[in-house]
Amino acid sequence: IREEESGYNKNLFCIPKHYEEDLETVFIPHGLILDRTERLARDIMQDIGSHHIVALCVLKGGYKFFADLLDHIKALNQNGDKSVPITVDFVRIKSYC
């Protein structure tokens, strides 16, 4: 997102009441994030070929994105021409501080 872009008006979205006062604008709408996640899954499936996928999630911050990405990869795996084995694992990393 470029600095000169101000984002989307928050009135265009359903914002939970407890965030209404804290939020000024929405920079990236959820639908756009989901679309880009699906595209990333397609790119991964295209690039990986028939190789085994090892998916590693960094816990706490990354689990939701990881789950969404894996859902798209699994859907492509089930509905595509090829089926690629997937191994899933999780790691927990401490902060640098």
PDB file of C-alpha atoms in Angstrom:
ATOM      1  CA  ILE A   1       0.000   0.000   0.000  1.00  0.00           C
ATOM      2  CA  ARG A   2       1.428   3.316  -1.004  1.00  0.00           C
ATOM      3  CA  GLU A   3       1.603   6.133   1.544  1.00  0.00           C
ATOM      4  CA  GLU A   4      -0.716   8.387  -0.442  1.00  0.00           C
ATOM      5  CA  GLU A   5      -3.479   5.784  -0.353  1.00  0.00           C
ATOM      6  CA  SER A   6      -5.865   6.414   2.504  1.00  0.00           C
ATOM      7  CA  GLY A   7      -7.628   3.060   2.403  1.00  0.00           C
ATOM      8  CA  TYR A   8     -11.367   2.392   2.341  1.00  0.00           C
ATOM      9  CA  ASN A   9     -14.001   4.218   4.362  1.00  0.00           C
ATOM     10  CA  LYS A  10     -14.851   2.112   7.409  1.00  0.00           C
ATOM     11  CA  ASN A  11     -18.573   2.716   6.774  1.00  0.00           C
ATOM     12  CA  LEU A  12     -18.321   0.332   3.807  1.00  0.00           C
ATOM     13  CA  PHE A  13     -17.631  -2.582   6.175  1.00  0.00           C
ATOM     14  CA  CYS A  14     -19.275  -4.382   9.083  1.00  0.00           C
ATOM     15  CA  ILE A  15     -17.004  -3.363  11.949  1.00  0.00           C
ATOM     16  CA  PRO A  16     -17.474  -4.965  15.389  1.00  0.00           C
ATOM     17  CA  LYS A  17     -18.740  -2.403  17.907  1.00  0.00           C
ATOM     18  CA  HIS A  18     -15.675  -2.734  20.127  1.00  0.00           C
ATOM     19  CA  TYR A  19     -13.430  -1.607  17.220  1.00  0.00           C
ATOM     20  CA  GLU A  20     -15.560   1.242  15.834  1.00  0.00           C
ATOM     21  CA  GLU A  21     -13.874   4.027  17.830  1.00  0.00           C
ATOM     22  CA  ASP A  22     -10.356   2.683  17.277  1.00  0.00           C
ATOM     23  CA  LEU A  23     -10.569   2.231  13.513  1.00  0.00           C
ATOM     24  CA  GLU A  24     -10.249   5.107  11.031  1.00  0.00           C
ATOM     25  CA  THR A  25     -10.041   3.252   7.691  1.00  0.00           C
ATOM     26  CA  VAL A  26      -9.658  -0.239   6.269  1.00  0.00           C
ATOM     27  CA  PHE A  27      -6.433  -0.608   4.290  1.00  0.00           C
ATOM     28  CA  ILE A  28      -6.941  -4.114   2.910  1.00  0.00           C
ATOM     29  CA  PRO A  29     -10.444  -5.621   2.829  1.00  0.00           C
ATOM     30  CA  HIS A  30     -10.852  -9.233   3.963  1.00  0.00           C
ATOM     31  CA  GLY A  31     -12.110 -10.317   0.534  1.00  0.00           C
ATOM     32  CA  LEU A  32      -8.924  -9.060  -1.111  1.00  0.00           C
ATOM     33  CA  ILE A  33      -6.816 -10.966   1.416  1.00  0.00           C
ATOM     34  CA  LEU A  34      -8.798 -14.150   0.718  1.00  0.00           C
ATOM     35  CA  ASP A  35      -8.435 -13.641  -3.035  1.00  0.00           C
ATOM     36  CA  ARG A  36      -4.665 -13.181  -2.769  1.00  0.00           C
ATOM     37  CA  THR A  37      -4.424 -16.219  -0.465  1.00  0.00           C
ATOM     38  CA  GLU A  38      -6.250 -18.337  -3.032  1.00  0.00           C
ATOM     39  CA  ARG A  39      -3.944 -17.029  -5.768  1.00  0.00           C
ATOM     40  CA  LEU A  40      -0.909 -17.892  -3.632  1.00  0.00           C
ATOM     41  CA  ALA A  41      -2.264 -21.438  -3.216  1.00  0.00           C
ATOM     42  CA  ARG A  42      -2.666 -21.743  -7.002  1.00  0.00           C
ATOM     43  CA  ASP A  43       0.884 -20.465  -7.531  1.00  0.00           C
ATOM     44  CA  ILE A  44       2.240 -22.953  -4.979  1.00  0.00           C
ATOM     45  CA  MET A  45       0.427 -25.859  -6.620  1.00  0.00           C
ATOM     46  CA  GLN A  46       1.673 -24.814 -10.046  1.00  0.00           C
ATOM     47  CA  ASP A  47       5.280 -24.332  -8.904  1.00  0.00           C
ATOM     48  CA  ILE A  48       5.496 -27.422  -6.690  1.00  0.00           C
ATOM     49  CA  GLY A  49       4.742 -29.845  -9.509  1.00  0.00           C
ATOM     50  CA  SER A  50       4.336 -33.335  -8.100  1.00  0.00           C
ATOM     51  CA  HIS A  51       6.674 -32.795  -5.138  1.00  0.00           C
ATOM     52  CA  HIS A  52       5.597 -33.390  -1.543  1.00  0.00           C
ATOM     53  CA  ILE A  53       4.455 -30.185   0.240  1.00  0.00           C
ATOM     54  CA  VAL A  54       5.776 -29.599   3.750  1.00  0.00           C
ATOM     55  CA  ALA A  55       3.724 -26.790   5.316  1.00  0.00           C
ATOM     56  CA  LEU A  56       5.198 -25.225   8.445  1.00  0.00           C
ATOM     57  CA  CYS A  57       3.179 -22.735  10.488  1.00  0.00           C
ATOM     58  CA  VAL A  58       4.727 -20.271  12.927  1.00  0.00           C
ATOM     59  CA  LEU A  59       2.235 -20.345  15.799  1.00  0.00           C
ATOM     60  CA  LYS A  60       0.342 -17.522  17.374  1.00  0.00           C
ATOM     61  CA  GLY A  61       0.357 -14.913  14.581  1.00  0.00           C
ATOM     62  CA  GLY A  62       0.277 -17.088  11.490  1.00  0.00           C
ATOM     63  CA  TYR A  63      -2.320 -19.767  12.204  1.00  0.00           C
ATOM     64  CA  LYS A  64      -5.341 -18.106  10.502  1.00  0.00           C
ATOM     65  CA  PHE A  65      -3.505 -17.303   7.285  1.00  0.00           C
ATOM     66  CA  PHE A  66      -1.922 -20.768   7.374  1.00  0.00           C
ATOM     67  CA  ALA A  67      -5.310 -22.470   7.765  1.00  0.00           C
ATOM     68  CA  ASP A  68      -6.846 -20.421   4.939  1.00  0.00           C
ATOM     69  CA  LEU A  69      -3.895 -21.144   2.647  1.00  0.00           C
ATOM     70  CA  LEU A  70      -4.026 -24.871   3.405  1.00  0.00           C
ATOM     71  CA  ASP A  71      -7.788 -24.937   2.777  1.00  0.00           C
ATOM     72  CA  HIS A  72      -7.205 -23.503  -0.705  1.00  0.00           C
ATOM     73  CA  ILE A  73      -4.319 -25.894  -1.381  1.00  0.00           C
ATOM     74  CA  LYS A  74      -6.419 -28.887  -0.240  1.00  0.00           C
ATOM     75  CA  ALA A  75      -9.317 -27.805  -2.465  1.00  0.00           C
ATOM     76  CA  LEU A  76      -6.980 -27.530  -5.459  1.00  0.00           C
ATOM     77  CA  ASN A  77      -5.433 -30.867  -4.521  1.00  0.00           C
ATOM     78  CA  GLN A  78      -8.839 -32.581  -4.431  1.00  0.00           C
ATOM     79  CA  ASN A  79     -10.290 -30.928  -7.532  1.00  0.00           C
ATOM     80  CA  GLY A  80      -7.182 -30.810  -9.704  1.00  0.00           C
ATOM     81  CA  ASP A  81      -5.548 -33.177 -12.121  1.00  0.00           C
ATOM     82  CA  LYS A  82      -2.911 -34.245  -9.631  1.00  0.00           C
ATOM     83  CA  SER A  83      -2.834 -35.052  -5.934  1.00  0.00           C
ATOM     84  CA  VAL A  84       0.215 -33.920  -3.994  1.00  0.00           C
ATOM     85  CA  PRO A  85       0.978 -35.270  -0.504  1.00  0.00           C
ATOM     86  CA  ILE A  86       0.971 -32.605   2.220  1.00  0.00           C
ATOM     87  CA  THR A  87       2.673 -32.746   5.608  1.00  0.00           C
ATOM     88  CA  VAL A  88       1.699 -30.113   8.177  1.00  0.00           C
ATOM     89  CA  ASP A  89       3.726 -29.093  11.210  1.00  0.00           C
ATOM     90  CA  PHE A  90       3.836 -26.207  13.682  1.00  0.00           C
ATOM     91  CA  VAL A  91       6.631 -24.321  15.414  1.00  0.00           C
ATOM     92  CA  ARG A  92       6.586 -21.815  18.198  1.00  0.00           C
ATOM     93  CA  ILE A  93       9.233 -19.116  18.127  1.00  0.00           C
ATOM     94  CA  LYS A  94      10.207 -16.775  20.930  1.00  0.00           C
ATOM     95  CA  SER A  95      10.486 -13.045  20.356  1.00  0.00           C
ATOM     96  CA  TYR A  96      13.861 -11.467  19.734  1.00  0.00           C
ATOM     97  CA  CYS A  97      13.406  -9.260  22.798  1.00  0.00           C
TER      98      CYS A  97
END
